[in-house]
């Protein structure tokens, strides 16, 4: 386990260099911001591994290459396994002071990539795994993933006479990763960029596997104005449907503990994917939120 | 340079020998811009700007640069006009102007 | 010629010995019968530091090859091994490795594919993946397995080739059979096999984008280059075997091994360990004055179409004996041999396809004798048959 660096990362000392530039991400893309900020923290000695998904689709279209550091597209299930190979290869070749960093979406992490991620954590691979969570398969046209929240309309969780969007709860990836005894895990949101930066910096110093699950709204898939990405990402935290936390040395901690929540209804109904929800659906979501927070307070702070 | 510029001299490969070995190509190699995606452009009011750099921090495309002393400059080649910078600016120093297409 | 040691090794152990001599940087593997003893021996070699490599106990075959690709993408030499269901589970990564031109070397223990479940040898696993862009070699015994592993790195990493390579050993028949094997010296192998050098990698001094997307305007050109690369292996294989022979004194015959074909009227074409059963039958029939011969295909990709045409040019009837079938048509080896002959200007021999050995079904000396009789008997209109 690395020591937490005392120098606090801030806007003032964050690198001016851009490592993800000229990409074809949609206007207002939260995922590309998460990736851009992460590489500023990890720097030029990074090997970025990006599976099939939004960020690979927008970043490497021959001859337009948007990464300015080393980067490679992995297979869809293969983010963590390719990261393991990159790290092992670099180690075996005697390369020092590098970061092997993965950027996978929610489907690439919680669905098809979970097996490889689990194995890499089990081996305590010295890798950093960032899950940019835009809550559906966006690149293929907004289909439901295991991280799509209950009630969200996607192309494969439609709204009709029988169903009102996704019927499953968002898979608790952060807790699943933590249950492996991972060296470091955190949740973050691009609505709280300084909290995210601090977690990135910590992850860069961990001698083992780090996992950061960053909440990255998608204006196209969620149905809100492109200018609202940061606001939506912040509101998700402020209404209690997302939370900012860390796991290290076997302990969970909150890095942001709201004393009261803003309106869940306002957060949800501001996005077209939730606009079909009826009062009972909204109350159900609030009930689940309250249950989660009571669990957090009971289990993390006992 | 802290960010890549468009390679104006790039010639697309014509024959097989012009192609790279494997699927490996120099990083940060830009051959076209994203300017045509934009229907509105952000404009910074230097008088109101406090140079807090929040806009630089949260731009998904990283197109806001502090290339001028004490001020910020937008790379309109790669700005997509999402409007996040204008929305999040605490000084209201950025407004969006129609591109007038 | 370098001094060699002798050891009594199974095919799998011979592969492990060859891998150690080739000094890979990264080994990633997942266990599956009958491949297991390869990766067990390698794990022990890494543990006792007789092999200095990173050994990854990965969670699946998909991850094994994915990790090897990642390591290759920073310039590391890599090895993995699998079999049957595991090879099929890798299928996506097989195409990925060849398309990205990552010269991973893999041993595959040829084994039946479910269903019904069966752990014994046939070649439907690798032959169903002929189109994935890998060089495919088929060994006949433990010695050839060891030598092929060492040669594979020289072939796969050659700048004209830069293509992954799969060495196939018949499950159990080769993987678990012990033979006296000559072990090349480490200094000999070091002289034979230079360190892996490539520009196709991520480099901290010259950052690169790898495994990128290429749209319709460019994509086919990459595929043409890939095809050229595999075809380039035709020559590189011969050059590599020549260098190997000069250093270690064991000479191989290129993409096929041809026995008594110069004047043969009846020829069996096959691959893998069953050739070892055919050889004594050919010799016995020859001693009785029968003009019979054998072609053992050593490489299925690139396919030795010229060599096959030449070897079969004078034959009256040819039987392709294979442990494979493409259901609803014929054996894949037969399809390839037939296609090679169709390009010939000379008169076609009569061609028969013998499908056998599926799920480990025994192919005996008596079976082979019957096949030669069948080749000599009049045409009954049947082309494909199970033995």
mmCIF file of N, CA, C and O in Angstrom, chain A residues 142-232:
data_model
loop_
_atom_site.group_PDB
_atom_site.id
_atom_site.type_symbol
_atom_site.label_atom_id
_atom_site.label_comp_id
_atom_site.label_asym_id
_atom_site.label_seq_id
_atom_site.Cartn_x
_atom_site.Cartn_y
_atom_site.Cartn_z
ATOM 1 N N UNK A 142 -27.397 2.962 -26.760
ATOM 2 C CA UNK A 142 -28.117 3.032 -25.478
ATOM 3 C C UNK A 142 -28.904 1.745 -25.171
ATOM 4 O O UNK A 142 -30.144 1.716 -25.198
ATOM 5 N N UNK A 143 -28.172 0.665 -24.915
ATOM 6 C CA UNK A 143 -28.820 -0.559 -24.438
ATOM 7 C C UNK A 143 -28.508 -0.744 -22.948
ATOM 8 O O UNK A 143 -27.496 -0.267 -22.453
ATOM 9 N N UNK A 144 -29.359 -1.474 -22.277
ATOM 10 C CA UNK A 144 -29.232 -1.663 -20.829
ATOM 11 C C UNK A 144 -27.968 -2.447 -20.464
ATOM 12 O O UNK A 144 -27.645 -3.447 -21.111
ATOM 13 N N UNK A 145 -27.265 -2.006 -19.423
ATOM 14 C CA UNK A 145 -26.161 -2.778 -18.835
ATOM 15 C C UNK A 145 -26.530 -3.095 -17.394
ATOM 16 O O UNK A 145 -27.577 -2.666 -16.895
ATOM 17 N N UNK A 146 -25.625 -3.819 -16.710
ATOM 18 C CA UNK A 146 -25.871 -4.129 -15.293
ATOM 19 C C UNK A 146 -25.753 -2.889 -14.422
ATOM 20 O O UNK A 146 -26.091 -2.935 -13.240
ATOM 21 N N UNK A 147 -25.270 -1.792 -14.983
ATOM 22 C CA UNK A 147 -25.174 -0.565 -14.201
ATOM 23 C C UNK A 147 -26.241 0.448 -14.591
ATOM 24 O O UNK A 147 -26.231 1.585 -14.134
ATOM 25 N N UNK A 148 -27.157 0.055 -15.445
ATOM 26 C CA UNK A 148 -28.312 0.903 -15.738
ATOM 27 C C UNK A 148 -29.207 0.911 -14.501
ATOM 28 O O UNK A 148 -29.543 -0.157 -13.971
ATOM 29 N N UNK A 149 -29.585 2.081 -14.016
ATOM 30 C CA UNK A 149 -30.398 2.101 -12.796
ATOM 31 C C UNK A 149 -31.843 1.696 -13.067
ATOM 32 O O UNK A 149 -32.327 1.787 -14.200
ATOM 33 N N UNK A 150 -32.496 1.242 -12.014
ATOM 34 C CA UNK A 150 -33.894 0.820 -12.121
ATOM 35 C C UNK A 150 -34.733 1.979 -12.678
ATOM 36 O O UNK A 150 -34.581 3.129 -12.279
ATOM 37 N N UNK A 151 -35.604 1.638 -13.602
ATOM 38 C CA UNK A 151 -36.526 2.635 -14.144
ATOM 39 C C UNK A 151 -36.033 3.343 -15.384
ATOM 40 O O UNK A 151 -36.826 4.000 -16.070
ATOM 41 N N UNK A 152 -34.730 3.223 -15.695
ATOM 42 C CA UNK A 152 -34.204 3.981 -16.840
ATOM 43 C C UNK A 152 -34.666 3.355 -18.155
ATOM 44 O O UNK A 152 -34.569 2.138 -18.352
ATOM 45 N N UNK A 153 -35.134 4.195 -19.041
ATOM 46 C CA UNK A 153 -35.486 3.738 -20.381
ATOM 47 C C UNK A 153 -34.201 3.597 -21.202
ATOM 48 O O UNK A 153 -33.376 4.511 -21.258
ATOM 49 N N UNK A 154 -34.011 2.417 -21.771
ATOM 50 C CA UNK A 154 -32.955 2.251 -22.771
ATOM 51 C C UNK A 154 -33.577 1.537 -23.964
ATOM 52 O O UNK A 154 -34.754 1.133 -23.904
ATOM 53 N N UNK A 155 -32.788 1.332 -25.009
ATOM 54 C CA UNK A 155 -33.320 0.665 -26.199
ATOM 55 C C UNK A 155 -33.696 -0.787 -25.922
ATOM 56 O O UNK A 155 -34.496 -1.371 -26.639
ATOM 57 N N UNK A 156 -33.110 -1.371 -24.861
ATOM 58 C CA UNK A 156 -33.455 -2.761 -24.521
ATOM 59 C C UNK A 156 -34.155 -2.861 -23.171
ATOM 60 O O UNK A 156 -34.359 -3.973 -22.678
ATOM 61 N N UNK A 157 -34.477 -1.745 -22.569
ATOM 62 C CA UNK A 157 -35.362 -1.761 -21.388
ATOM 63 C C UNK A 157 -36.442 -0.714 -21.672
ATOM 64 O O UNK A 157 -36.447 0.371 -21.103
ATOM 65 N N UNK A 158 -37.334 -1.065 -22.584
ATOM 66 C CA UNK A 158 -38.272 -0.072 -23.097
ATOM 67 C C UNK A 158 -39.378 0.258 -22.093
ATOM 68 O O UNK A 158 -39.549 -0.416 -21.086
ATOM 69 N N UNK A 159 -40.107 1.261 -22.436
ATOM 70 C CA UNK A 159 -41.271 1.677 -21.649
ATOM 71 C C UNK A 159 -42.511 1.339 -22.470
ATOM 72 O O UNK A 159 -42.626 1.747 -23.629
ATOM 73 N N UNK A 160 -43.391 0.538 -21.892
ATOM 74 C CA UNK A 160 -44.611 0.157 -22.604
ATOM 75 C C UNK A 160 -45.722 -0.093 -21.620
ATOM 76 O O UNK A 160 -45.705 0.461 -20.505
ATOM 77 N N UNK A 161 -46.654 -0.927 -22.018
ATOM 78 C CA UNK A 161 -47.786 -1.185 -21.129
ATOM 79 C C UNK A 161 -47.378 -2.024 -19.926
ATOM 80 O O UNK A 161 -47.935 -1.878 -18.849
ATOM 81 N N UNK A 162 -46.414 -2.933 -20.113
ATOM 82 C CA UNK A 162 -46.039 -3.816 -19.017
ATOM 83 C C UNK A 162 -44.822 -3.315 -18.254
ATOM 84 O O UNK A 162 -44.748 -3.472 -17.044
ATOM 85 N N UNK A 163 -43.853 -2.759 -18.941
ATOM 86 C CA UNK A 163 -42.597 -2.375 -18.297
ATOM 87 C C UNK A 163 -42.416 -0.861 -18.323
ATOM 88 O O UNK A 163 -42.847 -0.192 -19.264
ATOM 89 N N UNK A 164 -41.795 -0.367 -17.268
ATOM 90 C CA UNK A 164 -41.440 1.054 -17.255
ATOM 91 C C UNK A 164 -39.924 1.167 -17.082
ATOM 92 O O UNK A 164 -39.427 1.463 -16.005
ATOM 93 N N UNK A 165 -39.198 0.833 -18.147
ATOM 94 C CA UNK A 165 -37.741 0.923 -18.109
ATOM 95 C C UNK A 165 -37.106 -0.266 -17.417
ATOM 96 O O UNK A 165 -37.744 -1.309 -17.230
ATOM 97 N N UNK A 166 -35.816 -0.102 -17.034
ATOM 98 C CA UNK A 166 -35.045 -1.214 -16.458
ATOM 99 C C UNK A 166 -35.703 -1.719 -15.182
ATOM 100 O O UNK A 166 -36.132 -0.928 -14.340
ATOM 101 N N UNK A 167 -35.757 -3.044 -15.055
ATOM 102 C CA UNK A 167 -36.404 -3.625 -13.877
ATOM 103 C C UNK A 167 -35.383 -4.114 -12.849
ATOM 104 O O UNK A 167 -35.758 -4.604 -11.797
ATOM 105 N N UNK A 168 -34.093 -3.982 -13.175
ATOM 106 C CA UNK A 168 -33.065 -4.430 -12.227
ATOM 107 C C UNK A 168 -32.413 -3.234 -11.552
ATOM 108 O O UNK A 168 -32.392 -2.125 -12.091
ATOM 109 N N UNK A 169 -31.858 -3.489 -10.374
ATOM 110 C CA UNK A 169 -31.116 -2.451 -9.650
ATOM 111 C C UNK A 169 -29.695 -2.366 -10.209
ATOM 112 O O UNK A 169 -29.153 -3.350 -10.711
ATOM 113 N N UNK A 170 -29.105 -1.198 -10.061
ATOM 114 C CA UNK A 170 -27.714 -0.992 -10.478
ATOM 115 C C UNK A 170 -26.796 -1.936 -9.686
ATOM 116 O O UNK A 170 -26.847 -1.980 -8.459
ATOM 117 N N UNK A 171 -25.980 -2.685 -10.396
ATOM 118 C CA UNK A 171 -25.089 -3.646 -9.720
ATOM 119 C C UNK A 171 -24.087 -2.885 -8.840
ATOM 120 O O UNK A 171 -23.470 -1.918 -9.298
ATOM 121 N N UNK A 172 -23.895 -3.312 -7.587
ATOM 122 C CA UNK A 172 -22.996 -2.553 -6.676
ATOM 123 C C UNK A 172 -21.522 -2.865 -6.943
ATOM 124 O O UNK A 172 -20.858 -3.555 -6.177
ATOM 125 N N UNK A 173 -21.009 -2.325 -8.049
ATOM 126 C CA UNK A 173 -19.635 -2.663 -8.468
ATOM 127 C C UNK A 173 -18.580 -2.286 -7.428
ATOM 128 O O UNK A 173 -17.627 -3.034 -7.195
ATOM 129 N N UNK A 174 -18.726 -1.117 -6.836
ATOM 130 C CA UNK A 174 -17.731 -0.661 -5.857
ATOM 131 C C UNK A 174 -17.623 -1.665 -4.709
ATOM 132 O O UNK A 174 -16.521 -2.078 -4.321
ATOM 133 N N UNK A 175 -18.774 -2.100 -4.218
ATOM 134 C CA UNK A 175 -18.779 -3.059 -3.114
ATOM 135 C C UNK A 175 -18.282 -4.434 -3.572
ATOM 136 O O UNK A 175 -17.618 -5.153 -2.818
ATOM 137 N N UNK A 176 -18.623 -4.797 -4.811
ATOM 138 C CA UNK A 176 -18.149 -6.084 -5.351
ATOM 139 C C UNK A 176 -16.623 -6.100 -5.442
ATOM 140 O O UNK A 176 -15.961 -7.060 -5.058
ATOM 141 N N UNK A 177 -16.078 -4.996 -5.929
ATOM 142 C CA UNK A 177 -14.618 -4.886 -6.028
ATOM 143 C C UNK A 177 -13.996 -4.902 -4.632
ATOM 144 O O UNK A 177 -13.015 -5.604 -4.372
ATOM 145 N N UNK A 178 -14.607 -4.158 -3.725
ATOM 146 C CA UNK A 178 -14.072 -4.093 -2.355
ATOM 147 C C UNK A 178 -14.080 -5.474 -1.711
ATOM 148 O O UNK A 178 -13.151 -5.832 -0.977
ATOM 149 N N UNK A 179 -15.120 -6.253 -1.992
ATOM 150 C CA UNK A 179 -15.240 -7.580 -1.380
ATOM 151 C C UNK A 179 -14.097 -8.509 -1.776
ATOM 152 O O UNK A 179 -13.855 -9.512 -1.112
ATOM 153 N N UNK A 180 -13.383 -8.165 -2.864
ATOM 154 C CA UNK A 180 -12.208 -8.937 -3.245
ATOM 155 C C UNK A 180 -11.021 -8.670 -2.307
ATOM 156 O O UNK A 180 -9.984 -9.319 -2.436
ATOM 157 N N UNK A 181 -11.147 -7.626 -1.477
ATOM 158 C CA UNK A 181 -9.986 -7.194 -0.721
ATOM 159 C C UNK A 181 -9.022 -6.418 -1.588
ATOM 160 O O UNK A 181 -7.804 -6.516 -1.467
ATOM 161 N N UNK A 182 -9.574 -5.622 -2.488
ATOM 162 C CA UNK A 182 -8.753 -4.843 -3.418
ATOM 163 C C UNK A 182 -7.864 -3.873 -2.642
ATOM 164 O O UNK A 182 -8.197 -3.468 -1.525
ATOM 165 N N UNK A 183 -6.750 -3.513 -3.245
ATOM 166 C CA UNK A 183 -5.818 -2.623 -2.555
ATOM 167 C C UNK A 183 -6.388 -1.215 -2.390
ATOM 168 O O UNK A 183 -6.174 -0.557 -1.380
ATOM 169 N N UNK A 184 -7.100 -0.748 -3.401
ATOM 170 C CA UNK A 184 -7.750 0.565 -3.272
ATOM 171 C C UNK A 184 -8.944 0.614 -4.203
ATOM 172 O O UNK A 184 -8.847 0.200 -5.366
ATOM 173 N N UNK A 185 -10.059 1.120 -3.710
ATOM 174 C CA UNK A 185 -11.226 1.352 -4.563
ATOM 175 C C UNK A 185 -11.869 2.660 -4.153
ATOM 176 O O UNK A 185 -11.787 3.072 -2.990
ATOM 177 N N UNK A 186 -12.492 3.297 -5.124
ATOM 178 C CA UNK A 186 -13.177 4.559 -4.830
ATOM 179 C C UNK A 186 -14.319 4.741 -5.812
ATOM 180 O O UNK A 186 -14.291 4.208 -6.919
ATOM 181 N N UNK A 187 -15.315 5.494 -5.378
ATOM 182 C CA UNK A 187 -16.311 6.016 -6.310
ATOM 183 C C UNK A 187 -16.036 7.501 -6.482
ATOM 184 O O UNK A 187 -15.426 8.144 -5.628
ATOM 185 N N UNK A 188 -16.477 8.039 -7.601
ATOM 186 C CA UNK A 188 -16.248 9.453 -7.880
ATOM 187 C C UNK A 188 -17.321 9.922 -8.844
ATOM 188 O O UNK A 188 -18.147 9.122 -9.310
ATOM 189 N N UNK A 189 -17.320 11.213 -9.100
ATOM 190 C CA UNK A 189 -18.257 11.785 -10.053
ATOM 191 C C UNK A 189 -17.573 12.954 -10.744
ATOM 192 O O UNK A 189 -16.834 13.712 -10.103
ATOM 193 N N UNK A 190 -17.814 13.098 -12.042
ATOM 194 C CA UNK A 190 -17.230 14.274 -12.704
ATOM 195 C C UNK A 190 -17.893 15.554 -12.225
ATOM 196 O O UNK A 190 -17.399 16.647 -12.491
ATOM 197 N N UNK A 191 -18.988 15.438 -11.470
ATOM 198 C CA UNK A 191 -19.598 16.620 -10.840
ATOM 199 C C UNK A 191 -18.806 17.093 -9.638
ATOM 200 O O UNK A 191 -19.022 18.201 -9.141
ATOM 201 N N UNK A 192 -17.908 16.256 -9.131
ATOM 202 C CA UNK A 192 -16.997 16.621 -8.038
ATOM 203 C C UNK A 192 -15.571 16.359 -8.510
ATOM 204 O O UNK A 192 -14.903 15.418 -8.053
ATOM 205 N N UNK A 193 -15.093 17.195 -9.432
ATOM 206 C CA UNK A 193 -13.805 16.871 -10.074
ATOM 207 C C UNK A 193 -12.612 16.868 -9.124
ATOM 208 O O UNK A 193 -11.683 16.081 -9.306
ATOM 209 N N UNK A 194 -12.619 17.709 -8.104
ATOM 210 C CA UNK A 194 -11.449 17.733 -7.224
ATOM 211 C C UNK A 194 -11.374 16.471 -6.371
ATOM 212 O O UNK A 194 -10.293 15.941 -6.122
ATOM 213 N N UNK A 195 -12.528 16.003 -5.938
ATOM 214 C CA UNK A 195 -12.585 14.716 -5.212
ATOM 215 C C UNK A 195 -12.065 13.592 -6.106
ATOM 216 O O UNK A 195 -11.280 12.735 -5.672
ATOM 217 N N UNK A 196 -12.460 13.630 -7.372
ATOM 218 C CA UNK A 196 -12.010 12.622 -8.343
ATOM 219 C C UNK A 196 -10.496 12.703 -8.535
ATOM 220 O O UNK A 196 -9.785 11.685 -8.504
ATOM 221 N N UNK A 197 -9.989 13.921 -8.691
ATOM 222 C CA UNK A 197 -8.540 14.090 -8.895
ATOM 223 C C UNK A 197 -7.751 13.537 -7.712
ATOM 224 O O UNK A 197 -6.713 12.891 -7.885
ATOM 225 N N UNK A 198 -8.259 13.799 -6.527
ATOM 226 C CA UNK A 198 -7.551 13.342 -5.335
ATOM 227 C C UNK A 198 -7.491 11.807 -5.311
ATOM 228 O O UNK A 198 -6.476 11.205 -4.977
ATOM 229 N N UNK A 199 -8.586 11.177 -5.731
ATOM 230 C CA UNK A 199 -8.625 9.713 -5.748
ATOM 231 C C UNK A 199 -7.711 9.151 -6.850
ATOM 232 O O UNK A 199 -7.055 8.122 -6.663
ATOM 233 N N UNK A 200 -7.664 9.848 -7.963
ATOM 234 C CA UNK A 200 -6.751 9.432 -9.041
ATOM 235 C C UNK A 200 -5.308 9.486 -8.548
ATOM 236 O O UNK A 200 -4.510 8.575 -8.797
ATOM 237 N N UNK A 201 -5.005 10.573 -7.857
ATOM 238 C CA UNK A 201 -3.628 10.717 -7.390
ATOM 239 C C UNK A 201 -3.274 9.628 -6.373
ATOM 240 O O UNK A 201 -2.184 9.054 -6.416
ATOM 241 N N UNK A 202 -4.218 9.317 -5.516
ATOM 242 C CA UNK A 202 -3.977 8.248 -4.547
ATOM 243 C C UNK A 202 -3.760 6.923 -5.271
ATOM 244 O O UNK A 202 -2.824 6.176 -4.970
ATOM 245 N N UNK A 203 -4.633 6.656 -6.247
ATOM 246 C CA UNK A 203 -4.529 5.399 -6.997
ATOM 247 C C UNK A 203 -3.163 5.280 -7.667
ATOM 248 O O UNK A 203 -2.593 4.189 -7.758
ATOM 249 N N UNK A 204 -2.613 6.411 -8.110
ATOM 250 C CA UNK A 204 -1.333 6.376 -8.823
ATOM 251 C C UNK A 204 -0.191 5.964 -7.904
ATOM 252 O O UNK A 204 0.889 5.627 -8.376
ATOM 253 N N UNK A 205 -0.435 5.988 -6.603
ATOM 254 C CA UNK A 205 0.639 5.649 -5.654
ATOM 255 C C UNK A 205 0.437 4.301 -4.974
ATOM 256 O O UNK A 205 1.245 3.896 -4.139
ATOM 257 N N UNK A 206 -0.653 3.636 -5.313
ATOM 258 C CA UNK A 206 -0.950 2.353 -4.665
ATOM 259 C C UNK A 206 -0.078 1.250 -5.271
ATOM 260 O O UNK A 206 0.065 1.168 -6.489
ATOM 261 N N UNK A 207 0.511 0.424 -4.425
ATOM 262 C CA UNK A 207 1.303 -0.700 -4.908
ATOM 263 C C UNK A 207 0.395 -1.923 -4.986
ATOM 264 O O UNK A 207 0.407 -2.792 -4.126
ATOM 265 N N UNK A 208 -0.422 -1.965 -6.009
ATOM 266 C CA UNK A 208 -1.400 -3.044 -6.159
ATOM 267 C C UNK A 208 -2.501 -2.571 -7.086
ATOM 268 O O UNK A 208 -2.290 -1.663 -7.887
ATOM 269 N N UNK A 209 -3.668 -3.188 -6.949
ATOM 270 C CA UNK A 209 -4.757 -2.868 -7.855
ATOM 271 C C UNK A 209 -5.594 -1.713 -7.297
ATOM 272 O O UNK A 209 -5.992 -1.743 -6.134
ATOM 273 N N UNK A 210 -5.842 -0.733 -8.155
ATOM 274 C CA UNK A 210 -6.766 0.346 -7.805
ATOM 275 C C UNK A 210 -7.954 0.314 -8.742
ATOM 276 O O UNK A 210 -7.796 0.061 -9.939
ATOM 277 N N UNK A 211 -9.109 0.613 -8.193
ATOM 278 C CA UNK A 211 -10.344 0.648 -8.982
ATOM 279 C C UNK A 211 -11.063 1.943 -8.648
ATOM 280 O O UNK A 211 -11.335 2.225 -7.478
ATOM 281 N N UNK A 212 -11.332 2.746 -9.662
ATOM 282 C CA UNK A 212 -12.118 3.968 -9.443
ATOM 283 C C UNK A 212 -13.346 3.905 -10.339
ATOM 284 O O UNK A 212 -13.240 3.726 -11.552
ATOM 285 N N UNK A 213 -14.475 4.033 -9.702
ATOM 286 C CA UNK A 213 -15.760 3.975 -10.414
ATOM 287 C C UNK A 213 -16.292 5.401 -10.506
ATOM 288 O O UNK A 213 -16.758 5.955 -9.520
ATOM 289 N N UNK A 214 -16.174 5.977 -11.694
ATOM 290 C CA UNK A 214 -16.518 7.406 -11.822
ATOM 291 C C UNK A 214 -17.818 7.563 -12.612
ATOM 292 O O UNK A 214 -18.001 6.973 -13.674
ATOM 293 N N UNK A 215 -18.687 8.358 -12.040
ATOM 294 C CA UNK A 215 -20.024 8.596 -12.589
ATOM 295 C C UNK A 215 -19.918 9.647 -13.695
ATOM 296 O O UNK A 215 -19.485 10.773 -13.440
ATOM 297 N N UNK A 216 -20.292 9.255 -14.908
ATOM 298 C CA UNK A 216 -20.043 10.118 -16.069
ATOM 299 C C UNK A 216 -21.301 10.239 -16.929
ATOM 300 O O UNK A 216 -21.533 9.432 -17.823
ATOM 301 N N UNK A 217 -22.125 11.240 -16.689
ATOM 302 C CA UNK A 217 -23.375 11.375 -17.447
ATOM 303 C C UNK A 217 -23.150 11.495 -18.959
ATOM 304 O O UNK A 217 -22.097 11.945 -19.426
ATOM 305 N N UNK A 218 -24.180 11.067 -19.685
ATOM 306 C CA UNK A 218 -24.136 11.028 -21.142
ATOM 307 C C UNK A 218 -25.345 11.790 -21.672
ATOM 308 O O UNK A 218 -26.476 11.308 -21.555
ATOM 309 N N UNK A 219 -25.151 12.975 -22.218
ATOM 310 C CA UNK A 219 -26.306 13.785 -22.630
ATOM 311 C C UNK A 219 -27.167 13.115 -23.696
ATOM 312 O O UNK A 219 -28.393 13.234 -23.666
ATOM 313 N N UNK A 220 -26.530 12.371 -24.587
ATOM 314 C CA UNK A 220 -27.294 11.740 -25.666
ATOM 315 C C UNK A 220 -28.146 10.596 -25.112
ATOM 316 O O UNK A 220 -29.333 10.474 -25.397
ATOM 317 N N UNK A 221 -27.530 9.745 -24.296
ATOM 318 C CA UNK A 221 -28.224 8.562 -23.802
ATOM 319 C C UNK A 221 -29.224 8.864 -22.688
ATOM 320 O O UNK A 221 -30.172 8.112 -22.505
ATOM 321 N N UNK A 222 -28.957 9.929 -21.959
ATOM 322 C CA UNK A 222 -29.815 10.216 -20.810
ATOM 323 C C UNK A 222 -30.905 11.240 -21.134
ATOM 324 O O UNK A 222 -31.886 11.350 -20.404
ATOM 325 N N UNK A 223 -30.659 12.030 -22.179
ATOM 326 C CA UNK A 223 -31.654 13.025 -22.568
ATOM 327 C C UNK A 223 -31.631 14.275 -21.719
ATOM 328 O O UNK A 223 -32.565 14.555 -20.963
ATOM 329 N N UNK A 224 -30.525 15.013 -21.794
ATOM 330 C CA UNK A 224 -30.456 16.351 -21.170
ATOM 331 C C UNK A 224 -29.546 17.216 -22.037
ATOM 332 O O UNK A 224 -28.880 16.698 -22.953
ATOM 333 N N UNK A 225 -29.507 18.483 -21.776
ATOM 334 C CA UNK A 225 -28.697 19.406 -22.578
ATOM 335 C C UNK A 225 -27.204 19.102 -22.430
ATOM 336 O O UNK A 225 -26.740 18.807 -21.314
ATOM 337 N N UNK A 226 -26.451 19.248 -23.522
ATOM 338 C CA UNK A 226 -25.012 18.926 -23.472
ATOM 339 C C UNK A 226 -24.258 19.768 -22.440
ATOM 340 O O UNK A 226 -23.228 19.342 -21.929
ATOM 341 N N UNK A 227 -24.789 20.940 -22.128
ATOM 342 C CA UNK A 227 -24.086 21.822 -21.186
ATOM 343 C C UNK A 227 -24.264 21.382 -19.740
ATOM 344 O O UNK A 227 -23.612 21.912 -18.846
ATOM 345 N N UNK A 228 -25.149 20.397 -19.494
ATOM 346 C CA UNK A 228 -25.526 20.091 -18.111
ATOM 347 C C UNK A 228 -24.769 18.911 -17.498
ATOM 348 O O UNK A 228 -25.100 18.473 -16.398
ATOM 349 N N UNK A 229 -23.785 18.386 -18.184
ATOM 350 C CA UNK A 229 -23.122 17.159 -17.715
ATOM 351 C C UNK A 229 -22.576 17.281 -16.294
ATOM 352 O O UNK A 229 -22.787 16.394 -15.458
ATOM 353 N N UNK A 230 -21.890 18.372 -16.022
ATOM 354 C CA UNK A 230 -21.294 18.528 -14.688
ATOM 355 C C UNK A 230 -22.406 18.685 -13.651
ATOM 356 O O UNK A 230 -22.364 18.077 -12.574
ATOM 357 N N UNK A 231 -23.417 19.467 -13.994
ATOM 358 C CA UNK A 231 -24.526 19.691 -13.067
ATOM 359 C C UNK A 231 -25.269 18.392 -12.769
ATOM 360 O O UNK A 231 -25.598 18.088 -11.615
ATOM 361 N N UNK A 232 -25.532 17.607 -13.805
ATOM 362 C CA UNK A 232 -26.232 16.333 -13.604
ATOM 363 C C UNK A 232 -25.388 15.399 -12.736
ATOM 364 O O UNK A 232 -25.898 14.738 -11.821
#
